[in-house]
Coordinates of C-alpha atoms in Angstrom, one line a residue:
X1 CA -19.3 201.1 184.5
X2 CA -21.6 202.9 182.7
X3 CA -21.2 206.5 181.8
X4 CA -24.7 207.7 181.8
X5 CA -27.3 205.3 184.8
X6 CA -30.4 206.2 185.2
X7 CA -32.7 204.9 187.7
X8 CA -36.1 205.6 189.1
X9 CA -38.7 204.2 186.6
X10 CA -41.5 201.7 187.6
X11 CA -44.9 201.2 187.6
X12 CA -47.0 204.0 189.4
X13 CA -51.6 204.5 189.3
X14 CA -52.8 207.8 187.9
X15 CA -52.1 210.4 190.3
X16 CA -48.9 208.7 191.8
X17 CA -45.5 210.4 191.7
X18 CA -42.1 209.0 190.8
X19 CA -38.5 210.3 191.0
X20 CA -36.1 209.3 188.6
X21 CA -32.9 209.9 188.4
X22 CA -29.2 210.0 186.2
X23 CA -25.4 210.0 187.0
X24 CA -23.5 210.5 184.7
X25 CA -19.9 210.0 184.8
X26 CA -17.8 213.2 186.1
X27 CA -15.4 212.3 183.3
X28 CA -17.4 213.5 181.3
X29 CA -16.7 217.1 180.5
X30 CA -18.2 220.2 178.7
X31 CA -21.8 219.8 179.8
X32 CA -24.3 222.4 178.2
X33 CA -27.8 221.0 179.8
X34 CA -28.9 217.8 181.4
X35 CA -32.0 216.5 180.8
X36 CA -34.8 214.0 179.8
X37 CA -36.8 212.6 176.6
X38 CA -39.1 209.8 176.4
X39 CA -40.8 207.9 173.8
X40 CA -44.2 206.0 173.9
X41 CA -44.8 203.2 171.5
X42 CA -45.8 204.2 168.6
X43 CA -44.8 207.7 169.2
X44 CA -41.7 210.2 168.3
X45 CA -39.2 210.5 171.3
X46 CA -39.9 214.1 172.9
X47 CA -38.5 216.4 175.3
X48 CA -39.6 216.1 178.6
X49 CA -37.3 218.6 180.4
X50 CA -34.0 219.7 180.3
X51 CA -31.6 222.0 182.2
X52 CA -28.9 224.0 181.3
X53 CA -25.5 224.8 182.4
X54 CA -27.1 228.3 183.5
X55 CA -30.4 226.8 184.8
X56 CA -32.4 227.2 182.8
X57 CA -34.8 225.3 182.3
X58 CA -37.5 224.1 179.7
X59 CA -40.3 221.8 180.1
X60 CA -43.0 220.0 177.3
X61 CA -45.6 222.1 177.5
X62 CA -47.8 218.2 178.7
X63 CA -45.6 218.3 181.8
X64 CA -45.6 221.7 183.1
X65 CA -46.7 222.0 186.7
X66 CA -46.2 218.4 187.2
X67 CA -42.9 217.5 187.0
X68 CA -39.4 219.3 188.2
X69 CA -36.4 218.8 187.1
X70 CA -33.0 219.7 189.0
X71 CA -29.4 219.4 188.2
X72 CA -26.4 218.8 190.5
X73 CA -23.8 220.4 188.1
X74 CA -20.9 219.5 190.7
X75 CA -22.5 216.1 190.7
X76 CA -23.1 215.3 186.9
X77 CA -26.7 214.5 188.3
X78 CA -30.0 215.5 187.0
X79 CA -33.1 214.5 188.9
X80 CA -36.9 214.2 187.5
X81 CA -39.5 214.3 190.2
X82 CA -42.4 213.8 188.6
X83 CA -46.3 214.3 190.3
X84 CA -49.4 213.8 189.2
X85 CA -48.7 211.1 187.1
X86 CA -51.3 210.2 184.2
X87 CA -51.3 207.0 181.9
X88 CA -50.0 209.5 178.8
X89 CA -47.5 209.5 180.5
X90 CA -46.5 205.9 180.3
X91 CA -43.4 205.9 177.8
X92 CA -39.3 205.2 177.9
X93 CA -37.7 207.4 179.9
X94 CA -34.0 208.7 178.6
X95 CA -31.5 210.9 180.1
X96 CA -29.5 213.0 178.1
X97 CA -26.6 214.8 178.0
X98 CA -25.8 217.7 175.7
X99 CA -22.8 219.0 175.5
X100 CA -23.9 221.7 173.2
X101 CA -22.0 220.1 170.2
X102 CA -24.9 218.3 168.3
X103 CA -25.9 215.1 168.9
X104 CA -22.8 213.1 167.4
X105 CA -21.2 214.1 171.3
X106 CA -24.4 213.7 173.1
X107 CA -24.8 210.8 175.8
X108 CA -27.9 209.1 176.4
X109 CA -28.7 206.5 179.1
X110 CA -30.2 203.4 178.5
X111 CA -33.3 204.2 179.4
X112 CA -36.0 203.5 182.3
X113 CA -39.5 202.3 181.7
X114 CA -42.3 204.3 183.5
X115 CA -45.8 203.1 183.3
X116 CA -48.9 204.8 184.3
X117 CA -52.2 202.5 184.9
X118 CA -55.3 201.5 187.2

């Protein structure tokens, strides 16, 4: 099994709404935020949202007011609903965990392609 699934991507027209979501595995201890990054071709891979252990939350300024993230701390889980979608926002999709110990003790999910287009 894998330790970090996510699931949820496809392909959505401008304006459409997806949900995607990641489990990751309750073994896995220590968790400081949940969240998601994604990376268009061509592009730098960029914070999309994220959740903390506290809730708070942080969003890419490109996303704000269209998508929501939420956590299931109890869960390991961290859901992305996403509305409103627009072809920029065609990319990778990747969940990650932090587990506020830098990135050499970070998970990250395989990834799950969403793509925006007429």
């Amino acid at each position: 099994a894998q330790l970090v699934e996510e699931s949820g991507g496809g392909s959505v027209q401008p304006g459409g709404s997806l949900r995607l979501s990641c489990a990751a595995s309750r073994s896995i201890y220590s968790i400081h935020a949940m969240g998601w990054y994604r990376q268009a071709p061509g592009k730098q891979r960029e914070l999309v949202a994220s959740e903390t252990n506290d809730g708070n939350t942080n969003y890419a300024d490109s996303v704000k007011g269209r998508f929501t993230i939420s956590r299931d701390k109890a869960r390991n889980t961290v859901n992305l609903q996403m509305n409103s979608l627009q072809p920029e926002d065609t990319a990778v999709y990747y969940c990650h965990i932090d587990r506020g110990w830098g990135q050499r003790f970070a998970y990250w999910g395989q990834g799950t392609q969403v793509t925006v287009s007429s």
